[in-house]
Coordinates of C-alpha atoms in Angstrom, one line a residue:
Chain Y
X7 CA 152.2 53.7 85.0
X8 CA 148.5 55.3 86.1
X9 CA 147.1 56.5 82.9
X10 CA 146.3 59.6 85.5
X11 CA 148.7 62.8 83.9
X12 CA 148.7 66.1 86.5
X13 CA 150.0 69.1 85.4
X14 CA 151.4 71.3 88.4
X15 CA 153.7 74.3 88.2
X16 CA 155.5 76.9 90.8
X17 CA 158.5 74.1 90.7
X18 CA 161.8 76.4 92.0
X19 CA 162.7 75.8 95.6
X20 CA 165.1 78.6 96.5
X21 CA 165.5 81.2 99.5
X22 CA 161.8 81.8 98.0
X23 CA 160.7 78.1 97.3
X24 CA 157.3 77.4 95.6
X25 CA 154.7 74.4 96.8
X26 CA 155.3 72.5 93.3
X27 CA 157.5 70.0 94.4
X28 CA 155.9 69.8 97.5
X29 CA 152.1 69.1 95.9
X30 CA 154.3 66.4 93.8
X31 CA 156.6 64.4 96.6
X32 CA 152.5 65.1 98.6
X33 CA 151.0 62.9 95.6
X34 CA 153.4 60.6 94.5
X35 CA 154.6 59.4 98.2
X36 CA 151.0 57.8 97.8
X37 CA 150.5 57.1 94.2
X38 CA 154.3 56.0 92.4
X39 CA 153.3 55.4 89.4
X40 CA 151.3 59.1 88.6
X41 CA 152.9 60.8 85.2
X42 CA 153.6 64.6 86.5
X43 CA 153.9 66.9 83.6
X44 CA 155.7 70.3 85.0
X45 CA 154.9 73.5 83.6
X46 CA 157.6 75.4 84.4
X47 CA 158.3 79.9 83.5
X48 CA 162.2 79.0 83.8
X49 CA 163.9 76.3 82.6
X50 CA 166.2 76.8 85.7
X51 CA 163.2 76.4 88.1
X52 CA 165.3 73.6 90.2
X53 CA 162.6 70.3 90.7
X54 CA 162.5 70.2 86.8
X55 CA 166.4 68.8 87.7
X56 CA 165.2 66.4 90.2
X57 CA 165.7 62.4 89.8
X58 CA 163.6 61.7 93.3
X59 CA 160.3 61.7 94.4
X60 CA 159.2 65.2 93.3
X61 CA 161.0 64.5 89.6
X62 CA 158.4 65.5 86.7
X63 CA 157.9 63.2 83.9
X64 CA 158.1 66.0 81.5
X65 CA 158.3 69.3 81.6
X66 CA 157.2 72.1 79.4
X67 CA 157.8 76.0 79.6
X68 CA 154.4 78.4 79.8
X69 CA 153.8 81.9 78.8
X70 CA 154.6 84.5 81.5
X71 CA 151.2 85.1 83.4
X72 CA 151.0 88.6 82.2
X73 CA 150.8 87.5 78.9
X74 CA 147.3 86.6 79.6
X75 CA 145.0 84.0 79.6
X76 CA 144.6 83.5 75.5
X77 CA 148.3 82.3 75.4
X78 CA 147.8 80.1 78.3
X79 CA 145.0 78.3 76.7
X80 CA 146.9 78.1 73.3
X81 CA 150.1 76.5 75.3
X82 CA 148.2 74.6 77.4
X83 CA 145.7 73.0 74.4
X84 CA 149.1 72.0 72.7
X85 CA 150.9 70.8 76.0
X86 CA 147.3 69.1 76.3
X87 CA 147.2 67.3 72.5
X88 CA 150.5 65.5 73.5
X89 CA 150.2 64.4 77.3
X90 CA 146.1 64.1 78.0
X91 CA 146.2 66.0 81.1
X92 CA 143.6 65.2 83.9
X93 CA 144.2 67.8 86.6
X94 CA 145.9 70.8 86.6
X95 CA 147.2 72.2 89.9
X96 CA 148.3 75.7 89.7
X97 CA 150.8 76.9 92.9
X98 CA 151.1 80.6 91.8
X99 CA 149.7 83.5 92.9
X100 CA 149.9 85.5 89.4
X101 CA 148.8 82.8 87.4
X102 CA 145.8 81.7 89.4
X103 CA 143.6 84.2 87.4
X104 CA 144.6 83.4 84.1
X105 CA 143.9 79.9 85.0
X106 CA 140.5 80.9 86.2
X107 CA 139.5 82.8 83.2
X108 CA 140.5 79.4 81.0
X109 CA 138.5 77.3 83.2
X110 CA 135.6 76.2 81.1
X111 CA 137.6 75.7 78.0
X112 CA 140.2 73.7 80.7
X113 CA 137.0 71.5 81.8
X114 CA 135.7 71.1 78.0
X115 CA 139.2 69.4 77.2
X116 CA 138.6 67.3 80.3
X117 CA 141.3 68.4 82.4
X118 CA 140.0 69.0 86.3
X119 CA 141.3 71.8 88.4
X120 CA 139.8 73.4 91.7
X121 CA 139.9 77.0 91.8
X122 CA 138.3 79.8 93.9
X123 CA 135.1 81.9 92.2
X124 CA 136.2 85.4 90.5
X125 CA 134.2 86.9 93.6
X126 CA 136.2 84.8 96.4
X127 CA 139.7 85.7 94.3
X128 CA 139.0 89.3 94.4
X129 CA 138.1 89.9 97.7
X130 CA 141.1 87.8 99.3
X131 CA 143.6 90.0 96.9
X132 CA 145.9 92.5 98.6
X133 CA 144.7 95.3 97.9
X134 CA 141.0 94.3 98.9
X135 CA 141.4 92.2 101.9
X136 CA 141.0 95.5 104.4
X137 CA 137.6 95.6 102.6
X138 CA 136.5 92.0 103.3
X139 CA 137.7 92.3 107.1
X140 CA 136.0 95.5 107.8
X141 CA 133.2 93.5 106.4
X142 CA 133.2 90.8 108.4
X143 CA 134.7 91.6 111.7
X144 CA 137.9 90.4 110.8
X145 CA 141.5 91.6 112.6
X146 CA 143.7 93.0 110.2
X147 CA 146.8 95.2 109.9
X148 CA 145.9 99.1 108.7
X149 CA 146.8 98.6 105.0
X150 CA 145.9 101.1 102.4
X151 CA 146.0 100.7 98.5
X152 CA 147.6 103.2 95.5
X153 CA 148.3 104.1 92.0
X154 CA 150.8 106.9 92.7
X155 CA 153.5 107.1 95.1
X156 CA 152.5 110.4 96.6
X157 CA 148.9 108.9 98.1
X158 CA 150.4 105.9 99.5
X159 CA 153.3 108.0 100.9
X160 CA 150.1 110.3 102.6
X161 CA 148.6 106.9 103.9
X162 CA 152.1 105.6 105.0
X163 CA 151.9 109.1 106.8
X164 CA 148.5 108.1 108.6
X165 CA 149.9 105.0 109.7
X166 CA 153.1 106.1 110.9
X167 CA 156.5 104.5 109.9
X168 CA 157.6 102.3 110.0
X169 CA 155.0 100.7 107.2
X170 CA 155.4 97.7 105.1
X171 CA 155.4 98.5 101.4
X172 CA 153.9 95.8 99.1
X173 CA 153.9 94.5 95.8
X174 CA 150.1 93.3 94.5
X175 CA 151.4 89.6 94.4
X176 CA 154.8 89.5 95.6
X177 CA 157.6 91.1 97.5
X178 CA 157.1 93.3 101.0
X179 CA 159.5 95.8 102.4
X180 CA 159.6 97.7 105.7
X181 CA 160.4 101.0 105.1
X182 CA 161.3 103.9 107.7
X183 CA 160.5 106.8 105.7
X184 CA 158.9 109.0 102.6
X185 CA 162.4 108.5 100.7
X186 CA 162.6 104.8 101.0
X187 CA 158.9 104.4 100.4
X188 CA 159.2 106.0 97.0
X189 CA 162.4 104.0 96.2
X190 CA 160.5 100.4 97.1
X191 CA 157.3 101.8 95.3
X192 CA 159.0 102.4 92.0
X193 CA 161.1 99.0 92.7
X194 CA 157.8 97.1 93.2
X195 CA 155.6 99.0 90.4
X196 CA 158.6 98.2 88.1
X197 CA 158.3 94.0 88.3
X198 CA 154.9 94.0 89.4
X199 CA 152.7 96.9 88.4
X200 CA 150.7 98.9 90.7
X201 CA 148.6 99.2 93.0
X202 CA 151.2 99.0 95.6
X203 CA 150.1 99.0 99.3
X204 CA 151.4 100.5 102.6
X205 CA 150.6 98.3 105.5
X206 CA 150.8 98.6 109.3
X207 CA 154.1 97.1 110.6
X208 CA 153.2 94.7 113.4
X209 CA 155.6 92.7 115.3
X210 CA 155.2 89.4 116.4
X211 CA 154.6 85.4 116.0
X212 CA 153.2 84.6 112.1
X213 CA 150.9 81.8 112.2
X214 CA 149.8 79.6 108.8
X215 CA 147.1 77.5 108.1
X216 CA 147.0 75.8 104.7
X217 CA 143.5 74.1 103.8
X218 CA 141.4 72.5 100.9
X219 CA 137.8 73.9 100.8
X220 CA 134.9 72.2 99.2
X221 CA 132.9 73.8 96.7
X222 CA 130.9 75.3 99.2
X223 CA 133.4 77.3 101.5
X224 CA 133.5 74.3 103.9
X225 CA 137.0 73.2 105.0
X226 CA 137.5 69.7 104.2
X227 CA 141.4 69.4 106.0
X228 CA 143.8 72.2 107.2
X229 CA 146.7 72.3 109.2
X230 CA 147.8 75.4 111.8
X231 CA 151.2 76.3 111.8
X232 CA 153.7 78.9 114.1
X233 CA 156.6 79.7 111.5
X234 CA 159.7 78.8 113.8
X235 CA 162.1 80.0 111.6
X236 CA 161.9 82.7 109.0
X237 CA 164.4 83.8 106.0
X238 CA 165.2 87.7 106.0
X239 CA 162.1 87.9 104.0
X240 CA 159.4 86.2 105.8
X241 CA 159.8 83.0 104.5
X242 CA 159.0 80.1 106.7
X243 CA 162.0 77.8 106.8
X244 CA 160.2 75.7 109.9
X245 CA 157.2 75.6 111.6
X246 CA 154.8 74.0 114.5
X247 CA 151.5 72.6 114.6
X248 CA 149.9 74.6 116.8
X249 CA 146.2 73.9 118.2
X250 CA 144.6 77.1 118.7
X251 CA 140.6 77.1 118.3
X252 CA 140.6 80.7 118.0
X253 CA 143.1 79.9 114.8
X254 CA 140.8 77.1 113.5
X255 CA 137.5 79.2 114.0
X256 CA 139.0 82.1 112.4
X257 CA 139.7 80.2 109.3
X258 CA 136.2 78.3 108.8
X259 CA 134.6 81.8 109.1
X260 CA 136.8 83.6 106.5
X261 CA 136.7 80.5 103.9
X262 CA 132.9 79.9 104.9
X263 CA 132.0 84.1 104.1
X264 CA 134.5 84.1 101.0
X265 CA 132.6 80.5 99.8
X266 CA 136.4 79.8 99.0
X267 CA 136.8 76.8 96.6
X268 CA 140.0 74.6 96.5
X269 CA 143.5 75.1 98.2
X270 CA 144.5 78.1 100.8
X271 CA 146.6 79.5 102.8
X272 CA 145.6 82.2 105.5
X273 CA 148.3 84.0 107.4
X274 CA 148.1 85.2 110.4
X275 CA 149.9 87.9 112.9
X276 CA 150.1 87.9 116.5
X277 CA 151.4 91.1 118.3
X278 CA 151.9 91.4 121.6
X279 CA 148.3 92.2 123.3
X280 CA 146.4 92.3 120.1
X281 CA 144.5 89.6 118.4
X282 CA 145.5 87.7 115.6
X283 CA 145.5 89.6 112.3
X284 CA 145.3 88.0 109.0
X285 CA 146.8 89.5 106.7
X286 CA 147.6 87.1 103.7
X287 CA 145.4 84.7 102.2
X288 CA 147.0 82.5 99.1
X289 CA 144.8 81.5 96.5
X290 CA 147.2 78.1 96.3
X291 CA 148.7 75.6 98.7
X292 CA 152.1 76.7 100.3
X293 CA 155.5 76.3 99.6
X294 CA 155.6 73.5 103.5
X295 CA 152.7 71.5 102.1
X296 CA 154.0 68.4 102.7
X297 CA 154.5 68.8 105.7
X298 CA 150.8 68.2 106.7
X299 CA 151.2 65.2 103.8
X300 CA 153.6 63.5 106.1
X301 CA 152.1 63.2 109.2
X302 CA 148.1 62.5 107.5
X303 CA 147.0 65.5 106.4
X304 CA 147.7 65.0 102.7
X305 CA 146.0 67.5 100.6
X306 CA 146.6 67.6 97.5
X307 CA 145.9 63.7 97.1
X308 CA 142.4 64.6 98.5
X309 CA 142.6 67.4 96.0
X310 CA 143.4 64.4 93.4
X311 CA 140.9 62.2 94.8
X312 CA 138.1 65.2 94.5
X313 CA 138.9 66.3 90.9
X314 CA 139.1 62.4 90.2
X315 CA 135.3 62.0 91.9
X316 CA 137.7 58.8 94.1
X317 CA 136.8 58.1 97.3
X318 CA 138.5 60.4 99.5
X319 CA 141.1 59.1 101.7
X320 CA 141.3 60.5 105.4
X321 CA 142.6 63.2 106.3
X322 CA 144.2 63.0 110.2
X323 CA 144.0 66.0 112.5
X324 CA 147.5 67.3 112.5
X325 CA 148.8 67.5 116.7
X326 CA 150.2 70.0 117.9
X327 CA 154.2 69.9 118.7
X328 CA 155.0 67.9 115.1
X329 CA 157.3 70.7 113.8
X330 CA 159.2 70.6 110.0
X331 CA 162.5 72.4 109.3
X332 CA 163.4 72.7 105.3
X333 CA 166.4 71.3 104.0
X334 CA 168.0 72.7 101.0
X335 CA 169.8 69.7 99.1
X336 CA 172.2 70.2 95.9
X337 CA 170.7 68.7 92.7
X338 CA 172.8 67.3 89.5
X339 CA 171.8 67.8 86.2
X340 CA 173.4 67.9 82.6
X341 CA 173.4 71.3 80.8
X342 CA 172.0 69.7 77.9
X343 CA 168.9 69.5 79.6
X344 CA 168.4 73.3 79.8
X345 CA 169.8 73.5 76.7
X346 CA 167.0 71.1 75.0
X347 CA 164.5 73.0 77.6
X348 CA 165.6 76.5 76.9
X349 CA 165.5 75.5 72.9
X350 CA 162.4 73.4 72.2
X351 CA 160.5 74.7 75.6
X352 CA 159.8 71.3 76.5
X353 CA 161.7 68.3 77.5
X354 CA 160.3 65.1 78.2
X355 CA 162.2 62.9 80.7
X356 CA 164.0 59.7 79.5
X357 CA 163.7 60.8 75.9
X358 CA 166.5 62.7 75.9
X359 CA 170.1 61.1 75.9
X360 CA 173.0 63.8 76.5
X361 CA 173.1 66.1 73.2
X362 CA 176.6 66.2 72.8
X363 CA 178.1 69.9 72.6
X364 CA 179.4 70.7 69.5
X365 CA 182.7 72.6 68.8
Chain J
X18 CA 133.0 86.8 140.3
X19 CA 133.6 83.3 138.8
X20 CA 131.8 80.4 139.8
X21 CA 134.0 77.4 140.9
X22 CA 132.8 75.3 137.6
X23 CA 134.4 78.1 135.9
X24 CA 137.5 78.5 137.6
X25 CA 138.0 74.3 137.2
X26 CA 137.5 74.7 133.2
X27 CA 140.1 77.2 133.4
X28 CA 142.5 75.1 135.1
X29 CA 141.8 72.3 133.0
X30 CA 141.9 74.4 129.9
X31 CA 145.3 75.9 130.6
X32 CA 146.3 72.3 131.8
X33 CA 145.2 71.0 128.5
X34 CA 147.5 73.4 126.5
X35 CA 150.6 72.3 128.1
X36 CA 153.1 69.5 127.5
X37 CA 155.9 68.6 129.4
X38 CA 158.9 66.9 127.8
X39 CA 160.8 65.5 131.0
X40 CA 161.2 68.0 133.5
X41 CA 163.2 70.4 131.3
X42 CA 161.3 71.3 128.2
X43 CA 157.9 72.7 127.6
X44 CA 155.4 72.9 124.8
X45 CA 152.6 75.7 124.7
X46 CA 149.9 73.5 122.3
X47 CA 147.9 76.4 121.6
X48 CA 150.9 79.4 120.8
X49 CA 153.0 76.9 119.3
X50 CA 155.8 78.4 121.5
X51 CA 158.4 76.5 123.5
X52 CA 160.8 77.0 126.9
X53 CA 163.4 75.3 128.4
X54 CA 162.6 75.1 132.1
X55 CA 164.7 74.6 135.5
X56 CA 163.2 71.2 137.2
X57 CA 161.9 74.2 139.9
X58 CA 159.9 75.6 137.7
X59 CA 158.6 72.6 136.2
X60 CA 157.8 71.3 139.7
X61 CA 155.7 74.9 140.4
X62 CA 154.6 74.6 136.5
X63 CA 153.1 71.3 137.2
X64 CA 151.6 72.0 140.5
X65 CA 150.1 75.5 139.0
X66 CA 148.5 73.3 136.2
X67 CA 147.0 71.1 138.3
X68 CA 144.6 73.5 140.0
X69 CA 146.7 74.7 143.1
X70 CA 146.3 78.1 144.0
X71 CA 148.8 80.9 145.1
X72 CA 148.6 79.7 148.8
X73 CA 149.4 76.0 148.7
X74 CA 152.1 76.4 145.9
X75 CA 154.0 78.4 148.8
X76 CA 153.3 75.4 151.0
X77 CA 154.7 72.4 148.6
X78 CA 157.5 74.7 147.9
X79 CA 158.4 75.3 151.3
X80 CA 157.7 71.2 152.0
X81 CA 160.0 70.6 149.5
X82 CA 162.9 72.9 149.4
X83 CA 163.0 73.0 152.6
X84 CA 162.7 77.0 152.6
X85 CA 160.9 79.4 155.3
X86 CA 157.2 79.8 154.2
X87 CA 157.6 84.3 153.5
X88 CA 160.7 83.1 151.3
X89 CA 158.5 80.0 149.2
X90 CA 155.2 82.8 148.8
X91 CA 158.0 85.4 147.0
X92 CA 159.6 83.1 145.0
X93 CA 156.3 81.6 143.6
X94 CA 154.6 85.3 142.9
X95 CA 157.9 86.4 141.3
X96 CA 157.7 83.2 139.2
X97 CA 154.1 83.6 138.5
X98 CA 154.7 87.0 137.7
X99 CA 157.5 85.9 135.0
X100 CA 155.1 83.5 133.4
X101 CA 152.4 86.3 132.9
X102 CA 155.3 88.4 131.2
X103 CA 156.2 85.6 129.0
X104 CA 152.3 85.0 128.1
X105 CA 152.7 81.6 129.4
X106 CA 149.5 82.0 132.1
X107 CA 147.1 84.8 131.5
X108 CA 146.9 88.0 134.2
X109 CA 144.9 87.0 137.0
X110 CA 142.1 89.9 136.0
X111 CA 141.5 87.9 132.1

């Protein structure tokens, strides 16, 4: 076993699957004998139940994100004390933040992690990335920000319906009128607090590219997708390489002006007769990351190798026409395992035989 | 007007962004998007790619269908036409 321990979390793979197991089969496909410790919000996020490649060693539940980043620190110090973590690779948009503000006291205890500047984080967010484009020449959707239903309903108004309505970190709804615009706002507010935004609806082909930048804004790898298929929500459940220089260019001149640090992802939309439009960019790598992994363009193992100060390995251009399609496979596991998880907030793999239930 | 050094990058740009897959099945590099193709159109596709112009893809289709040359000058506009509709060659004027 590599006395190398990497904490990663965003570990569910459902209808809305995060890039933990993906960052983990990415890494360990190249290095068997790494010791993944997986920080999980939900003892029912599904690769904690995983016995293949993208297993965790152990697994230990974290403070919601909005608890802050004090109680992050405090779990993580413990979680820390008993495992000697050496990386940390978050995959979650909410937590990224918290993880940033903990950063020096993370690097004081010695465990690595590669994350964007306060200043590059704020300007990508939602509700700020109109801002950054107008800045720089950028394509993007119409997309307004708001605190109370009745301005965003007057800037849905502007646009024209029908408008996306969106959540600050999560969820997106197309909505056809005032009425269903309030519903979603109060729906999203509710989970995810405000401000909500009303964006353009545009129509068309989403393009991805997911990317490690160096401390400098300089991309170090990437990878240029066409999502092939996509779930009712937008998920990408298969995609294409695709080799567009327009894409590429794009990206090197968004990460380059937001001196981005660490992994990316920048989406992309392409209607009909327009240009492309970005209008995500992910402070994390993606749910498909291993895709790239598998055909040479393994990035989170350069991420390793980075944090590690190794020498990197190299990263191949991806070709165009190399396409993935996600499989969704059923995974066994023993209820005592949530049970010990759900109980102690922590379960450490091959430690446990079955507790046996009790009458 | 274009120079000739111009019009030849084009042709070898746009040839550079397509890849056949037999004669049935066709990959855009740079969209990402694909089409399933009649061995016709591949056989204009190809042609059209390689740098032939309007005028002598009507001649190798009527050489090799056998079909009057007004008849092989229609079809291959109404097939160009159905590529620029589908994004698959830009509008003559871009």
């Amino acid at each position: 076993m590599t006395d190398v321990t990497v904490a990663i979390t965003g570990l569910h793979r459902g209808d809305n699957p995060q890039a933990g197991a993906s960052v983990i089969r990415s890494l360990r496909r190249v290095l068997p004998d790494i010791r993944v410790v997986g920080l999980s919000y939900d003892p029912l996020e599904s690769a904690l139940y995983s016995r293949g490649i993208d297993r965790v060693d152990a697994t230990y539940l974290l403070p919601f994100p909005m608890k802050g980043p004090e109680m992050l620190l405090d779990r993580l110090t413990y979680i820390h004390r008993k495992e000697k973590l050496r990386i940390v690779i978050p995959c979650l948009d909410s937590e990224i933040l918290n993880f940033m503000m903990i950063s020096p006291e993370l690097k004081d205890m010695g465990v690595a992690a590669m994350l964007p500047s306060p200043s590059a984080f704020e300007w990508r967010a939602k509700e700020n990335l109109a801002g950054f484009c107008r800045l720089h020449s950028i394509s993007t959707p119409r997309t307004y920000a708001a605190q109370d239903v009745a301005t965003l309903a007057r800037y849905a108004e502007e646009i024209g319906y029908p408008v996306y309505v969106k959540g600050k970190y999560y969820e997106a709804w197309l909505v056809y009128s005032a009425i269903e615009l309030a519903e979603r706002f109060d729906e999203i507010a509710r989970v995810w607090g405000t401000p909500i935004l009303v964006q353009e609806a545009l129509f068309g082909d989403e393009f991805d590219v997911v990317g490690l930048a160096d401390a400098s804004g300089g991309m170090v790898g990437h990878c240029a997708i066409r999502k092939l298929l996509r779930t009712k929500n937008g998920k990408g459940f298969g995609g294409i390489v695709v080799n567009d220089p327009e894409i590429d260019r794009t990206a090197r001149r968004i990460i380059k002006a937001l001196r981005w640090t660490g992994p990316f992802e920048i989406e992309f939309l392409k209607a009909p007769n327009r240009p492309h439009m970005l209008f995500e960019i992910n402070p994390r790598f993606p749910a498909w990351i291993d895709f790239p992994s598998q055909i040479g363009c393994n990035l989170p193992l350069r991420l390793y190798e980075t944090l590690l100060g190794k020498k990197p390995s190299k990263l191949e251009v991806c070709d165009a026409g190399q396409m993935f399609i996600r499989h969704s496979v059923d995974l066994v596991g023993d209820i005592s395992e949530l049970a010990k998880l759900s109980s102690d907030g922590e379960y450490v793999a091959g430690s446990l035989s079955k507790v046996e239930a009790r009458a | 007007m274009r120079s000739q050094s111009e019009t030849q990058a084009e042709h070898v740009d746009r040839a550079s962004r397509f890849r056949f897959y037999g004669d049935q099945f066709l990959l855009n590099t740079v969209s990402g998007k694909f089409y399933r193709l009649t061995p016709t159109a591949a056989f204009i596709l190809r042609a059209l790619l390689a740098g032939k112009n309007n005028d002598e893809l009507g001649a190798i289709v009527e050489q090799r269908y056998g079909v009057d040359r007004p008849r092989a000058v229609r079809d291959v506009e109404l097939f160009l036409s159905e590529l620029r509709s589908l994004g698959i060659i830009e509008n003559p004027s871009h």
